[in-house]
């Protein structure tokens, strides 16, 4: 019984160490994903501050709705793919 518990504790410690290593290795990818994911919103906000008439066309004109929907779909797909790339089962 003692040997089994010792083996179990060793396995659990090794898994915890492996999870910490994976988290450290993927931290750069996670930071990059957050930056890339927030960039369109930051640029849109800055564009609204500088020239509001450019960005308001997307919301006012019916032809502007298609790029907004397309961008939202592509952003969602990109975030999903990036999340799959940096998620590991340990």
PDB file of C-alpha atoms in Angstrom:
ATOM      1  CA  UNK A   1       0.000   0.000   0.000  1.00  0.00           C
ATOM      2  CA  UNK A   2       2.797   2.434   0.858  1.00  0.00           C
ATOM      3  CA  UNK A   3       4.537   1.708  -2.434  1.00  0.00           C
ATOM      4  CA  UNK A   4       1.329   2.376  -4.382  1.00  0.00           C
ATOM      5  CA  UNK A   5       0.816   5.707  -2.618  1.00  0.00           C
ATOM      6  CA  UNK A   6       4.439   6.653  -3.254  1.00  0.00           C
ATOM      7  CA  UNK A   7       4.049   5.871  -6.960  1.00  0.00           C
ATOM      8  CA  UNK A   8       0.799   7.834  -7.092  1.00  0.00           C
ATOM      9  CA  UNK A   9       2.364  10.876  -5.436  1.00  0.00           C
ATOM     10  CA  UNK A  10       5.292  10.712  -7.864  1.00  0.00           C
ATOM     11  CA  UNK A  11       2.938  10.596 -10.842  1.00  0.00           C
ATOM     12  CA  UNK A  12       0.885  13.512  -9.519  1.00  0.00           C
ATOM     13  CA  UNK A  13       4.005  15.617  -8.894  1.00  0.00           C
ATOM     14  CA  UNK A  14       5.320  14.859 -12.377  1.00  0.00           C
ATOM     15  CA  UNK A  15       2.000  15.854 -13.933  1.00  0.00           C
ATOM     16  CA  UNK A  16       1.976  19.126 -12.000  1.00  0.00           C
ATOM     17  CA  UNK A  17       5.549  19.860 -13.154  1.00  0.00           C
ATOM     18  CA  UNK A  18       4.615  19.051 -16.749  1.00  0.00           C
ATOM     19  CA  UNK A  19       1.567  21.344 -16.587  1.00  0.00           C
ATOM     20  CA  UNK A  20       3.758  24.178 -15.285  1.00  0.00           C
ATOM     21  CA  UNK A  21       6.262  23.616 -18.105  1.00  0.00           C
ATOM     22  CA  UNK A  22       3.512  23.649 -20.743  1.00  0.00           C
ATOM     23  CA  UNK A  23       2.083  26.847 -19.284  1.00  0.00           C
ATOM     24  CA  UNK A  24       5.507  28.489 -19.362  1.00  0.00           C
ATOM     25  CA  UNK A  25       6.218  27.367 -22.924  1.00  0.00           C
ATOM     26  CA  UNK A  26       2.845  28.538 -24.252  1.00  0.00           C
ATOM     27  CA  UNK A  27       2.886  31.894 -22.438  1.00  0.00           C
ATOM     28  CA  UNK A  28       4.400  33.677 -25.450  1.00  0.00           C
ATOM     29  CA  UNK A  29       1.763  32.219 -27.761  1.00  0.00           C
ATOM     30  CA  UNK A  30      -1.007  33.229 -25.363  1.00  0.00           C
ATOM     31  CA  UNK A  31       0.325  36.801 -25.156  1.00  0.00           C
ATOM     32  CA  UNK A  32       0.566  36.995 -28.939  1.00  0.00           C
ATOM     33  CA  UNK A  33      -2.992  35.703 -29.293  1.00  0.00           C
ATOM     34  CA  UNK A  34      -4.275  38.359 -26.891  1.00  0.00           C
ATOM     35  CA  UNK A  35      -2.453  41.121 -28.771  1.00  0.00           C
ATOM     36  CA  UNK A  36      -3.639  39.942 -32.178  1.00  0.00           C
ATOM     37  CA  UNK A  37      -7.185  39.474 -30.891  1.00  0.00           C
ATOM     38  CA  UNK A  38      -7.417  42.964 -29.428  1.00  0.00           C
ATOM     39  CA  UNK A  39      -5.676  44.785 -32.286  1.00  0.00           C
ATOM     40  CA  UNK A  40      -8.758  45.290 -34.535  1.00  0.00           C
ATOM     41  CA  UNK A  41     -10.703  46.821 -31.651  1.00  0.00           C
ATOM     42  CA  UNK A  42      -7.832  49.130 -30.708  1.00  0.00           C
ATOM     43  CA  UNK A  43      -7.347  50.250 -34.306  1.00  0.00           C
ATOM     44  CA  UNK A  44     -11.107  50.741 -34.717  1.00  0.00           C
ATOM     45  CA  UNK A  45     -11.226  52.866 -31.567  1.00  0.00           C
ATOM     46  CA  UNK A  46      -8.274  54.964 -32.662  1.00  0.00           C
ATOM     47  CA  UNK A  47      -9.789  55.407 -36.101  1.00  0.00           C
ATOM     48  CA  UNK A  48     -13.051  56.507 -34.466  1.00  0.00           C
ATOM     49  CA  UNK A  49     -11.151  59.111 -32.442  1.00  0.00           C
ATOM     50  CA  UNK A  50      -9.213  60.411 -35.442  1.00  0.00           C
ATOM     51  CA  UNK A  51     -11.815  60.217 -38.241  1.00  0.00           C
ATOM     52  CA  UNK A  52     -15.247  59.089 -36.983  1.00  0.00           C
ATOM     53  CA  UNK A  53     -16.849  59.394 -40.430  1.00  0.00           C
ATOM     54  CA  UNK A  54     -14.653  56.535 -41.739  1.00  0.00           C
ATOM     55  CA  UNK A  55     -15.721  54.044 -39.083  1.00  0.00           C
ATOM     56  CA  UNK A  56     -19.355  55.163 -38.799  1.00  0.00           C
ATOM     57  CA  UNK A  57     -19.878  54.251 -42.456  1.00  0.00           C
ATOM     58  CA  UNK A  58     -19.593  50.600 -41.425  1.00  0.00           C
ATOM     59  CA  UNK A  59     -22.475  50.999 -38.997  1.00  0.00           C
ATOM     60  CA  UNK A  60     -24.688  53.411 -40.939  1.00  0.00           C
ATOM     61  CA  UNK A  61     -24.462  52.041 -44.478  1.00  0.00           C
ATOM     62  CA  UNK A  62     -26.066  48.648 -45.252  1.00  0.00           C
ATOM     63  CA  UNK A  63     -23.023  47.791 -47.392  1.00  0.00           C
ATOM     64  CA  UNK A  64     -20.859  48.263 -44.304  1.00  0.00           C
ATOM     65  CA  UNK A  65     -22.665  45.540 -42.381  1.00  0.00           C
ATOM     66  CA  UNK A  66     -21.212  42.768 -44.560  1.00  0.00           C
ATOM     67  CA  UNK A  67     -17.576  43.601 -43.688  1.00  0.00           C
ATOM     68  CA  UNK A  68     -18.512  43.840 -40.011  1.00  0.00           C
ATOM     69  CA  UNK A  69     -20.155  40.417 -40.053  1.00  0.00           C
ATOM     70  CA  UNK A  70     -17.316  38.944 -42.110  1.00  0.00           C
ATOM     71  CA  UNK A  71     -14.738  40.404 -39.740  1.00  0.00           C
ATOM     72  CA  UNK A  72     -16.592  39.078 -36.701  1.00  0.00           C
ATOM     73  CA  UNK A  73     -16.780  35.589 -38.215  1.00  0.00           C
ATOM     74  CA  UNK A  74     -13.091  35.599 -39.152  1.00  0.00           C
ATOM     75  CA  UNK A  75     -12.083  36.945 -35.720  1.00  0.00           C
ATOM     76  CA  UNK A  76     -14.112  34.227 -34.010  1.00  0.00           C
ATOM     77  CA  UNK A  77     -12.563  31.566 -36.203  1.00  0.00           C
ATOM     78  CA  UNK A  78      -9.067  32.947 -35.607  1.00  0.00           C
ATOM     79  CA  UNK A  79      -9.540  33.061 -31.831  1.00  0.00           C
ATOM     80  CA  UNK A  80     -10.849  29.487 -31.878  1.00  0.00           C
ATOM     81  CA  UNK A  81      -7.871  28.253 -33.920  1.00  0.00           C
ATOM     82  CA  UNK A  82      -5.351  30.083 -31.732  1.00  0.00           C
ATOM     83  CA  UNK A  83      -6.975  28.643 -28.620  1.00  0.00           C
ATOM     84  CA  UNK A  84      -6.706  25.147 -30.066  1.00  0.00           C
ATOM     85  CA  UNK A  85      -3.053  25.719 -30.906  1.00  0.00           C
ATOM     86  CA  UNK A  86      -2.064  26.753 -27.386  1.00  0.00           C
ATOM     87  CA  UNK A  87      -4.227  24.304 -25.449  1.00  0.00           C
ATOM     88  CA  UNK A  88      -2.519  21.058 -24.475  1.00  0.00           C
ATOM     89  CA  UNK A  89      -3.805  18.102 -22.521  1.00  0.00           C
ATOM     90  CA  UNK A  90      -1.339  17.114 -19.821  1.00  0.00           C
TER      91      UNK A  90
END
